[in-house]
mmCIF file of C-alpha atoms and ligand atoms in Angstrom:
data_model
loop_
_atom_site.group_PDB
_atom_site.id
_atom_site.type_symbol
_atom_site.label_atom_id
_atom_site.label_comp_id
_atom_site.label_asym_id
_atom_site.label_seq_id
_atom_site.Cartn_x
_atom_site.Cartn_y
_atom_site.Cartn_z
ATOM 1 C CA MET S 61 28.998 -2.123 16.284
ATOM 2 C CA SER S 62 28.199 1.072 18.243
ATOM 3 C CA GLY S 63 25.807 0.619 21.156
ATOM 4 C CA VAL S 64 23.943 3.899 20.636
ATOM 5 C CA THR S 65 20.293 3.573 19.675
ATOM 6 C CA LEU S 66 17.795 6.235 18.752
ATOM 7 C CA THR S 67 14.157 5.609 19.443
ATOM 8 C CA ASP S 68 11.049 7.494 18.403
ATOM 9 C CA GLN S 69 8.011 8.322 20.509
ATOM 10 C CA PHE S 70 6.643 4.800 20.043
ATOM 11 C CA GLY S 71 9.859 3.080 21.114
ATOM 12 C CA ARG S 72 10.863 2.020 17.597
ATOM 13 C CA SER S 73 14.626 2.130 17.208
ATOM 14 C CA ILE S 74 15.643 4.167 14.186
ATOM 15 C CA GLU S 75 18.842 3.000 12.522
ATOM 16 C CA TYR S 76 18.141 3.095 8.804
ATOM 17 C CA LEU S 77 18.361 6.148 6.526
ATOM 18 C CA ARG S 78 17.218 6.068 2.904
ATOM 19 C CA ILE S 79 18.901 8.799 0.917
ATOM 20 C CA SER S 80 17.512 10.002 -2.399
ATOM 21 C CA VAL S 81 20.472 11.218 -4.455
ATOM 22 C CA THR S 82 18.361 12.487 -7.348
ATOM 23 C CA ASP S 83 14.702 12.944 -8.219
ATOM 24 C CA ARG S 84 15.448 12.232 -11.906
ATOM 25 C CA CYS S 85 15.184 8.923 -13.726
ATOM 26 C CA ASN S 86 16.002 7.240 -17.022
ATOM 27 C CA PHE S 87 12.662 5.347 -16.794
ATOM 28 C CA ARG S 88 9.092 6.575 -16.587
ATOM 29 C CA CYS S 89 7.402 3.617 -14.881
ATOM 30 C CA THR S 90 3.653 3.937 -15.263
ATOM 31 C CA TYR S 91 3.085 3.615 -11.496
ATOM 32 C CA CYS S 92 5.750 6.151 -10.567
ATOM 33 C CA MET S 93 6.271 9.015 -13.020
ATOM 34 C CA PRO S 94 4.349 10.829 -15.752
ATOM 35 C CA LEU S 95 5.720 10.280 -19.249
ATOM 36 C CA ALA S 96 6.767 13.936 -19.491
ATOM 37 C CA GLY S 97 8.738 13.639 -16.250
ATOM 38 C CA LEU S 98 8.229 15.764 -13.147
ATOM 39 C CA PRO S 99 9.240 19.340 -12.354
ATOM 40 C CA TRP S 100 12.846 18.379 -11.520
ATOM 41 C CA LEU S 101 14.598 20.058 -8.633
ATOM 42 C CA PRO S 102 17.075 22.755 -9.710
ATOM 43 C CA LYS S 103 20.700 21.717 -9.169
ATOM 44 C CA ALA S 104 21.302 24.297 -6.418
ATOM 45 C CA GLU S 105 18.491 22.759 -4.365
ATOM 46 C CA ILE S 106 20.018 19.290 -4.425
ATOM 47 C CA LEU S 107 22.420 18.157 -1.736
ATOM 48 C CA SER S 108 25.982 17.835 -2.967
ATOM 49 C CA TYR S 109 27.775 14.586 -2.129
ATOM 50 C CA GLU S 110 29.829 16.487 0.450
ATOM 51 C CA GLU S 111 26.579 17.645 2.094
ATOM 52 C CA ILE S 112 25.118 14.132 2.111
ATOM 53 C CA VAL S 113 28.289 12.821 3.751
ATOM 54 C CA ALA S 114 28.218 15.686 6.293
ATOM 55 C CA ILE S 115 24.617 14.838 7.244
ATOM 56 C CA VAL S 116 25.415 11.141 7.624
ATOM 57 C CA ALA S 117 28.503 11.984 9.696
ATOM 58 C CA GLN S 118 26.287 13.930 12.123
ATOM 59 C CA LEU S 119 23.565 11.269 12.316
ATOM 60 C CA ALA S 120 25.707 8.109 12.481
ATOM 61 C CA PRO S 121 26.910 8.781 16.056
ATOM 62 C CA LEU S 122 23.231 9.007 17.086
ATOM 63 C CA GLY S 123 22.611 5.413 15.984
ATOM 64 C CA LEU S 124 22.108 5.448 12.201
ATOM 65 C CA ARG S 125 24.023 2.434 10.994
ATOM 66 C CA ARG S 126 22.437 1.480 7.713
ATOM 67 C CA ILE S 127 22.108 3.526 4.539
ATOM 68 C CA ARG S 128 20.242 2.948 1.311
ATOM 69 C CA LEU S 129 20.888 5.093 -1.758
ATOM 70 C CA THR S 130 17.804 5.546 -3.860
ATOM 71 C CA GLY S 131 16.019 8.113 -6.019
ATOM 72 C CA GLY S 132 14.712 8.667 -8.726
ATOM 73 C CA GLU S 133 17.400 6.495 -10.274
ATOM 74 C CA PRO S 134 20.584 6.892 -8.220
ATOM 75 C CA THR S 135 22.905 5.422 -10.863
ATOM 76 C CA ILE S 136 22.258 8.277 -13.282
ATOM 77 C CA ARG S 137 23.836 10.813 -10.942
ATOM 78 C CA PRO S 138 27.487 11.214 -11.961
ATOM 79 C CA GLN S 139 30.225 9.841 -9.646
ATOM 80 C CA LEU S 140 27.908 7.718 -7.501
ATOM 81 C CA VAL S 141 30.908 5.472 -6.844
ATOM 82 C CA SER S 142 32.690 8.324 -5.075
ATOM 83 C CA LEU S 143 29.654 8.921 -2.812
ATOM 84 C CA VAL S 144 29.694 5.263 -1.780
ATOM 85 C CA GLN S 145 33.415 5.490 -1.061
ATOM 86 C CA GLN S 146 32.942 8.568 1.135
ATOM 87 C CA LEU S 147 29.973 7.084 3.023
ATOM 88 C CA ARG S 148 31.918 3.886 3.657
ATOM 89 C CA ALA S 149 34.538 5.964 5.466
ATOM 90 C CA VAL S 150 32.033 7.465 7.947
ATOM 91 C CA PRO S 151 32.534 5.814 11.357
ATOM 92 C CA GLY S 152 29.436 3.928 12.502
ATOM 93 C CA VAL S 153 28.090 3.158 9.020
ATOM 94 C CA GLU S 154 27.834 -0.628 8.865
ATOM 95 C CA ASP S 155 25.757 -1.341 5.787
ATOM 96 C CA ILE S 156 25.268 0.458 2.465
ATOM 97 C CA SER S 157 22.678 -0.664 -0.058
ATOM 98 C CA LEU S 158 21.344 0.644 -3.356
ATOM 99 C CA SER S 159 17.877 0.689 -4.939
ATOM 100 C CA THR S 160 18.132 0.749 -8.713
ATOM 101 C CA ASN S 161 16.262 -0.101 -11.871
ATOM 102 C CA GLY S 162 19.409 -2.006 -12.886
ATOM 103 C CA VAL S 163 19.991 -0.426 -16.305
ATOM 104 C CA ARG S 164 23.525 0.701 -15.411
ATOM 105 C CA LEU S 165 24.518 -2.284 -13.268
ATOM 106 C CA PRO S 166 26.495 -4.110 -15.984
ATOM 107 C CA GLU S 167 29.118 -1.356 -15.903
ATOM 108 C CA LEU S 168 28.649 -0.067 -12.343
ATOM 109 C CA ALA S 169 28.173 -3.167 -10.168
ATOM 110 C CA GLN S 170 31.886 -3.913 -9.761
ATOM 111 C CA PRO S 171 33.090 -0.322 -9.172
ATOM 112 C CA LEU S 172 30.268 0.194 -6.656
ATOM 113 C CA ARG S 173 31.187 -3.028 -4.852
ATOM 114 C CA ASP S 174 34.860 -2.035 -4.815
ATOM 115 C CA ALA S 175 33.879 1.337 -3.327
ATOM 116 C CA GLY S 176 32.096 -0.407 -0.460
ATOM 117 C CA LEU S 177 28.518 -1.044 -1.560
ATOM 118 C CA ASP S 178 27.181 -4.118 0.252
ATOM 119 C CA ARG S 179 23.986 -5.047 -1.539
ATOM 120 C CA ILE S 180 21.260 -4.028 -3.976
ATOM 121 C CA ASN S 181 17.519 -4.029 -4.444
ATOM 122 C CA MET S 182 16.748 -4.076 -8.139
ATOM 123 C CA SER S 183 13.321 -3.253 -9.540
ATOM 124 C CA ALA S 184 12.195 -5.530 -12.351
ATOM 125 C CA ASP S 185 8.567 -5.673 -13.362
ATOM 126 C CA SER S 186 8.889 -7.972 -16.348
ATOM 127 C CA LEU S 187 11.338 -10.422 -17.909
ATOM 128 C CA ARG S 188 9.983 -9.712 -21.415
ATOM 129 C CA ALA S 189 11.617 -6.983 -23.490
ATOM 130 C CA ASP S 190 8.383 -5.589 -24.941
ATOM 131 C CA ARG S 191 6.722 -5.381 -21.554
ATOM 132 C CA ILE S 192 9.705 -3.714 -19.922
ATOM 133 C CA VAL S 193 9.407 -0.970 -22.526
ATOM 134 C CA ALA S 194 5.626 -0.756 -22.012
ATOM 135 C CA ILE S 195 5.982 -0.368 -18.225
ATOM 136 C CA ALA S 196 9.155 1.741 -18.091
ATOM 137 C CA ARG S 197 8.198 3.725 -21.195
ATOM 138 C CA LYS S 198 11.835 4.060 -22.234
ATOM 139 C CA SER S 199 13.619 1.811 -24.674
ATOM 140 C CA LEU S 200 17.047 1.207 -23.179
ATOM 141 C CA ALA S 201 17.782 -2.284 -24.534
ATOM 142 C CA PHE S 202 17.950 -3.616 -21.025
ATOM 143 C CA ASP S 203 17.904 -7.217 -19.806
ATOM 144 C CA PRO S 204 17.243 -7.460 -16.061
ATOM 145 C CA VAL S 205 18.779 -10.933 -15.799
ATOM 146 C CA VAL S 206 22.085 -9.651 -17.256
ATOM 147 C CA SER S 207 22.108 -6.865 -14.633
ATOM 148 C CA LEU S 208 21.312 -9.269 -11.808
ATOM 149 C CA LYS S 209 24.123 -11.594 -12.900
ATOM 150 C CA ALA S 210 26.516 -8.612 -12.998
ATOM 151 C CA ALA S 211 25.528 -7.723 -9.429
ATOM 152 C CA GLU S 212 26.032 -11.299 -8.281
ATOM 153 C CA ALA S 213 29.402 -11.598 -10.041
ATOM 154 C CA ALA S 214 30.542 -8.366 -8.367
ATOM 155 C CA GLY S 215 29.882 -9.910 -4.946
ATOM 156 C CA LEU S 216 26.874 -7.793 -3.986
ATOM 157 C CA SER S 217 24.783 -9.788 -1.529
ATOM 158 C CA PRO S 218 22.000 -10.294 -0.847
ATOM 159 C CA ILE S 219 20.367 -9.436 -4.168
ATOM 160 C CA LYS S 220 16.717 -8.530 -3.838
ATOM 161 C CA ILE S 221 14.371 -8.031 -6.770
ATOM 162 C CA ASN S 222 11.287 -5.819 -6.382
ATOM 163 C CA VAL S 223 8.345 -6.590 -8.659
ATOM 164 C CA VAL S 224 5.311 -4.292 -8.582
ATOM 165 C CA VAL S 225 2.446 -6.565 -9.588
ATOM 166 C CA LEU S 226 -0.110 -4.951 -11.919
ATOM 167 C CA ARG S 227 -3.283 -6.749 -12.895
ATOM 168 C CA GLY S 228 -3.508 -7.391 -16.629
ATOM 169 C CA VAL S 229 0.008 -6.022 -17.157
ATOM 170 C CA ASN S 230 2.533 -8.411 -15.538
ATOM 171 C CA ASP S 231 0.565 -10.545 -13.051
ATOM 172 C CA ASP S 232 1.009 -13.571 -15.339
ATOM 173 C CA GLU S 233 4.795 -13.366 -14.737
ATOM 174 C CA VAL S 234 4.670 -14.010 -10.977
ATOM 175 C CA GLY S 235 5.566 -17.679 -11.578
ATOM 176 C CA ASP S 236 8.431 -16.837 -13.980
ATOM 177 C CA PHE S 237 10.008 -14.498 -11.421
ATOM 178 C CA ALA S 238 9.481 -17.036 -8.646
ATOM 179 C CA ARG S 239 11.219 -19.779 -10.653
ATOM 180 C CA LEU S 240 14.385 -17.600 -10.829
ATOM 181 C CA THR S 241 14.869 -18.279 -7.105
ATOM 182 C CA ARG S 242 15.376 -21.985 -7.826
ATOM 183 C CA ASP S 243 18.426 -21.294 -9.966
ATOM 184 C CA HIS S 244 19.903 -18.183 -8.330
ATOM 185 C CA PRO S 245 20.464 -16.898 -4.775
ATOM 186 C CA TRP S 246 18.109 -14.019 -5.507
ATOM 187 C CA HIS S 247 15.239 -12.842 -3.341
ATOM 188 C CA VAL S 248 12.169 -11.847 -5.344
ATOM 189 C CA ARG S 249 9.689 -9.616 -3.512
ATOM 190 C CA PHE S 250 6.261 -8.934 -4.971
ATOM 191 C CA ILE S 251 4.893 -5.513 -4.031
ATOM 192 C CA GLU S 252 1.303 -4.350 -4.007
ATOM 193 C CA LEU S 253 0.751 -1.251 -6.091
ATOM 194 C CA MET S 254 0.485 1.863 -3.897
ATOM 195 C CA PRO S 255 -1.712 4.891 -4.603
ATOM 196 C CA VAL S 256 1.120 7.401 -4.893
ATOM 197 C CA GLY S 257 2.379 9.702 -7.606
ATOM 198 C CA ASP S 258 0.745 10.511 -10.916
ATOM 199 C CA MET S 259 -0.562 7.074 -11.961
ATOM 200 C CA ARG S 260 -2.940 8.503 -14.522
ATOM 201 C CA GLU S 261 -2.939 5.151 -16.305
ATOM 202 C CA LEU S 262 -3.640 3.019 -13.238
ATOM 203 C CA THR S 263 -6.615 2.469 -10.952
ATOM 204 C CA TRP S 264 -7.508 0.314 -7.955
ATOM 205 C CA GLU S 265 -8.384 -2.389 -10.527
ATOM 206 C CA HIS S 266 -4.658 -2.804 -11.137
ATOM 207 C CA VAL S 267 -3.895 -3.648 -7.495
ATOM 208 C CA VAL S 268 -3.296 -7.385 -7.035
ATOM 209 C CA PRO S 269 -3.810 -8.278 -3.365
ATOM 210 C CA THR S 270 -1.107 -10.257 -1.606
ATOM 211 C CA ALA S 271 -3.431 -13.238 -1.039
ATOM 212 C CA GLU S 272 -3.746 -13.617 -4.806
ATOM 213 C CA ILE S 273 0.014 -13.311 -5.314
ATOM 214 C CA LEU S 274 0.548 -16.070 -2.717
ATOM 215 C CA ASP S 275 -1.915 -18.287 -4.588
ATOM 216 C CA ARG S 276 0.080 -17.821 -7.772
ATOM 217 C CA LEU S 277 3.322 -18.585 -5.914
ATOM 218 C CA SER S 278 1.817 -21.744 -4.423
ATOM 219 C CA SER S 279 0.881 -22.982 -7.857
ATOM 220 C CA VAL S 280 4.620 -23.145 -8.732
ATOM 221 C CA ASP S 281 5.480 -25.370 -5.736
ATOM 222 C CA VAL S 282 4.924 -25.710 -1.987
ATOM 223 C CA LEU S 283 5.804 -22.480 -0.165
ATOM 224 C CA VAL S 284 7.797 -22.970 3.022
ATOM 225 C CA PRO S 285 7.952 -19.918 5.347
ATOM 226 C CA ASP S 286 11.535 -18.630 5.581
ATOM 227 C CA ASP S 287 13.533 -15.963 7.437
ATOM 228 C CA GLY S 288 14.576 -14.486 4.097
ATOM 229 C CA PRO S 289 17.940 -12.926 3.280
ATOM 230 C CA SER S 290 20.089 -12.394 6.348
ATOM 231 C CA ARG S 291 20.901 -8.733 5.766
ATOM 232 C CA GLY S 292 18.320 -5.996 5.789
ATOM 233 C CA ASN S 293 15.184 -6.743 7.748
ATOM 234 C CA GLY S 294 12.650 -4.960 5.600
ATOM 235 C CA PRO S 295 8.900 -5.311 5.602
ATOM 236 C CA ALA S 296 8.623 -8.492 3.517
ATOM 237 C CA ALA S 297 7.262 -11.935 4.513
ATOM 238 C CA TYR S 298 9.458 -14.620 2.908
ATOM 239 C CA TYR S 299 9.054 -18.185 1.638
ATOM 240 C CA ARG S 300 11.358 -20.689 -0.051
ATOM 241 C CA TYR S 301 10.732 -23.562 -2.440
ATOM 242 C CA ALA S 302 12.389 -26.787 -1.270
ATOM 243 C CA GLY S 303 16.090 -26.731 -2.160
ATOM 244 C CA ALA S 304 15.984 -23.260 -3.747
ATOM 245 C CA PRO S 305 18.987 -20.943 -3.215
ATOM 246 C CA GLY S 306 16.741 -17.866 -3.282
ATOM 247 C CA THR S 307 13.452 -16.882 -1.673
ATOM 248 C CA VAL S 308 10.167 -15.285 -2.663
ATOM 249 C CA GLY S 309 8.501 -12.627 -0.563
ATOM 250 C CA VAL S 310 5.486 -10.364 -0.473
ATOM 251 C CA ILE S 311 5.334 -6.736 0.613
ATOM 252 C CA THR S 312 1.941 -5.456 1.577
ATOM 253 C CA PRO S 313 2.184 -1.692 1.919
ATOM 254 C CA MET S 314 -1.571 -1.196 2.005
ATOM 255 C CA THR S 315 -1.959 -2.850 5.382
ATOM 256 C CA HIS S 316 -0.278 -1.680 8.575
ATOM 257 C CA THR S 317 1.518 -4.912 9.251
ATOM 258 C CA TYR S 318 4.966 -3.341 9.380
ATOM 259 C CA CYS S 319 4.474 0.236 10.630
ATOM 260 C CA GLY S 320 4.918 -1.086 14.198
ATOM 261 C CA THR S 321 8.496 -2.158 13.485
ATOM 262 C CA CYS S 322 9.419 0.634 11.052
ATOM 263 C CA ASN S 323 13.081 1.473 11.682
ATOM 264 C CA ARG S 324 13.645 3.971 8.871
ATOM 265 C CA VAL S 325 13.650 7.615 7.944
ATOM 266 C CA ARG S 326 14.262 9.261 4.584
ATOM 267 C CA LEU S 327 16.337 12.117 3.224
ATOM 268 C CA THR S 328 14.996 13.695 0.032
ATOM 269 C CA ALA S 329 17.331 14.863 -2.736
ATOM 270 C CA ASP S 330 16.821 18.466 -1.545
ATOM 271 C CA GLY S 331 17.712 17.617 2.019
ATOM 272 C CA ARG S 332 14.371 17.176 3.740
ATOM 273 C CA LEU S 333 14.118 14.510 6.405
ATOM 274 C CA ARG S 334 10.870 12.533 6.175
ATOM 275 C CA THR S 335 9.916 10.196 8.975
ATOM 276 C CA CYS S 336 7.121 8.391 7.110
ATOM 277 C CA LEU S 337 7.078 7.562 3.394
ATOM 278 C CA PHE S 338 3.419 8.457 3.194
ATOM 279 C CA GLY S 339 3.166 11.433 5.520
ATOM 280 C CA ASP S 340 3.816 14.999 4.463
ATOM 281 C CA HIS S 341 5.822 15.999 7.511
ATOM 282 C CA GLU S 342 9.357 17.072 6.550
ATOM 283 C CA VAL S 343 12.238 18.755 8.367
ATOM 284 C CA ASN S 344 14.672 20.835 6.322
ATOM 285 C CA LEU S 345 18.170 19.585 7.197
ATOM 286 C CA ARG S 346 19.783 21.172 4.146
ATOM 287 C CA ASP S 347 19.250 24.796 5.136
ATOM 288 C CA ALA S 348 20.369 24.089 8.705
ATOM 289 C CA LEU S 349 23.502 22.406 7.373
ATOM 290 C CA ARG S 350 24.209 25.271 4.972
ATOM 291 C CA ALA S 351 23.751 27.734 7.879
ATOM 292 C CA GLY S 352 26.270 25.760 9.954
ATOM 293 C CA LEU S 353 23.675 24.711 12.561
ATOM 294 C CA PRO S 354 23.857 21.344 14.349
ATOM 295 C CA LEU S 355 21.423 18.751 12.989
ATOM 296 C CA GLU S 356 20.929 16.638 16.096
ATOM 297 C CA PRO S 357 18.109 18.771 17.648
ATOM 298 C CA LEU S 358 16.243 18.822 14.312
ATOM 299 C CA PHE S 359 16.657 15.106 13.950
ATOM 300 C CA ARG S 360 15.373 14.414 17.450
ATOM 301 C CA ASP S 361 12.371 16.727 16.853
ATOM 302 C CA ALA S 362 11.586 14.936 13.599
ATOM 303 C CA LEU S 363 11.646 11.549 15.313
ATOM 304 C CA ALA S 364 9.336 12.807 18.030
ATOM 305 C CA GLY S 365 6.802 13.447 15.263
ATOM 306 C CA LYS S 366 7.210 10.107 13.416
ATOM 307 C CA PRO S 367 3.632 8.882 12.973
ATOM 308 C CA LYS S 368 2.481 5.576 14.418
ATOM 309 C CA GLU S 369 1.271 4.328 11.056
ATOM 310 C CA HIS S 370 0.381 5.556 7.578
ATOM 311 C CA ALA S 371 -3.148 6.147 6.302
ATOM 312 C CA LEU S 372 -2.784 4.734 2.793
ATOM 313 C CA LEU S 373 -6.093 2.931 2.688
ATOM 314 C CA GLN S 374 -7.923 6.195 3.270
ATOM 315 C CA MET S 375 -6.252 7.835 0.278
ATOM 316 C CA GLN S 376 -7.284 8.258 -3.309
ATOM 317 C CA VAL S 377 -5.097 6.864 -6.080
ATOM 318 C CA GLY S 378 -2.699 9.642 -7.069
ATOM 319 C CA GLY S 379 -3.151 11.533 -3.815
ATOM 320 C CA LEU S 380 0.498 11.549 -2.744
ATOM 321 C CA ARG S 381 3.880 12.586 -4.078
ATOM 322 C CA ALA S 382 5.598 9.991 -6.256
ATOM 323 C CA LEU S 383 8.064 7.676 -4.548
ATOM 324 C CA SER S 384 10.724 9.022 -6.916
ATOM 325 C CA GLN S 385 10.266 12.419 -5.255
ATOM 326 C CA VAL S 386 10.487 11.252 -1.686
ATOM 327 C CA GLY S 387 13.118 8.500 -1.960
ATOM 328 C CA GLY S 388 10.887 5.408 -2.138
HETATM 329 N N1 SAM B 595 14.703 3.881 -9.390
HETATM 330 C C1 SAM B 595 14.945 2.936 -8.368
HETATM 331 C C2 SAM B 595 14.107 1.694 -8.554
HETATM 332 O O1 SAM B 595 13.197 1.712 -9.407
HETATM 333 O O2 SAM B 595 14.340 0.729 -7.845
HETATM 334 C C3 SAM B 595 14.770 3.476 -6.970
HETATM 335 C C4 SAM B 595 13.590 4.375 -6.710
HETATM 336 S S1 SAM B 595 11.981 3.623 -6.892
HETATM 337 C C5 SAM B 595 10.940 4.992 -6.525
HETATM 338 C C6 SAM B 595 11.915 2.568 -5.467
HETATM 339 C C7 SAM B 595 10.869 1.491 -5.490
HETATM 340 O O3 SAM B 595 9.589 2.091 -5.430
HETATM 341 C C8 SAM B 595 10.863 0.621 -6.719
HETATM 342 O O4 SAM B 595 10.987 -0.748 -6.322
HETATM 343 C C9 SAM B 595 9.516 0.858 -7.349
HETATM 344 O O5 SAM B 595 9.026 -0.296 -7.964
HETATM 345 C C10 SAM B 595 8.697 1.276 -6.143
HETATM 346 N N2 SAM B 595 7.502 2.052 -6.483
HETATM 347 C C11 SAM B 595 7.420 3.259 -7.101
HETATM 348 N N3 SAM B 595 6.133 3.665 -7.233
HETATM 349 C C12 SAM B 595 5.369 2.673 -6.689
HETATM 350 C C13 SAM B 595 3.972 2.479 -6.526
HETATM 351 N N4 SAM B 595 3.081 3.376 -6.947
HETATM 352 N N5 SAM B 595 3.543 1.336 -5.914
HETATM 353 C C14 SAM B 595 4.437 0.401 -5.481
HETATM 354 N N6 SAM B 595 5.775 0.526 -5.604
HETATM 355 C C15 SAM B 595 6.244 1.638 -6.211
HETATM 356 FE FE1 SF4 B 596 12.391 5.514 -12.115
HETATM 357 FE FE2 SF4 B 596 12.377 3.739 -10.110
HETATM 358 FE FE3 SF4 B 596 10.284 5.417 -10.511
HETATM 359 FE FE4 SF4 B 596 10.712 3.481 -12.271
HETATM 360 S S1 SF4 B 596 10.216 3.213 -10.072
HETATM 361 S S2 SF4 B 596 10.291 5.663 -12.776
HETATM 362 S S3 SF4 B 596 12.914 3.328 -12.265
HETATM 363 S S4 SF4 B 596 12.326 5.993 -9.916
#
């Protein structure tokens, strides 16, 4: 492990880069994207894989050790396996993870693992076929459990499952998801709905507070606080049912409980570095890279402006860009 660390103005060490490889998606989740899609970025605006690797190669020596590929849906961009292979070869990169809706995992999990992918976070908001279609608004004959088993069989670990809990839509499935952790070494994290993106169909009424999610989890069995999966120290609080191979967790984006330890920055598909998921401050690394300029001074400037915390609670539903656009 390299000893270099980068810190921001509040002393937080920054070692984690989330890279959006595309703003497009094969789903249209109600909380993320309008049914008609978004004004997609033109191809020329999007970083090529060579450019992504060049950016990582300049930032890794400064202390970036962990990478997450996300989107939009990263697995719909052609040749994702080759990107993973190239990133794995960058000195200093210690951990590569993927955020995905899981649709393409049955065929991609093993090639991605062989290319050097370490682990995945898979979104799954329902275990029922009709509901998956109602939430994702695309009918792709997809079974999340089949995808999760494919990821496990490929050796990806840990496997985390992200469930956005929506009142009256899937909140009655909290227990079903939680029970999966008794049979599988999977880590199910329940996420509060955030007021970002289009969300025309959703309101504050759909937000299920964490306290209520914990009540539902406790009704399955006694919750024992746990350290959670060993790799990736994200913003979740974890619990385990006695004897279970997996864990359950809650992520509470609407409170500031994890801004103080935030160790991440984001690279959008068109090469903008964002230091806070919910802020609008961006630094254009792509044009600097294309002009042959060094990225380190831009990166250090961006970190100097990383905000102390987000202001989500002050915002209106639909007031911010969708997570698919900023690499959620
Ligand atoms: N397509 C991939 C996926 O769905 O995992 C990666 C990108 S997606 C934008 C990343 C995560 O953001 C997903 O877990 C999704 O559930 C979450 N997300 C998107 N919009 C959200 C919202 N309004 N509130 C809470 N979580 C949201
Ligand atoms: Fe696509 Fe992920 Fe957004 Fe759903 S949450 S529309 S899968 S980017």
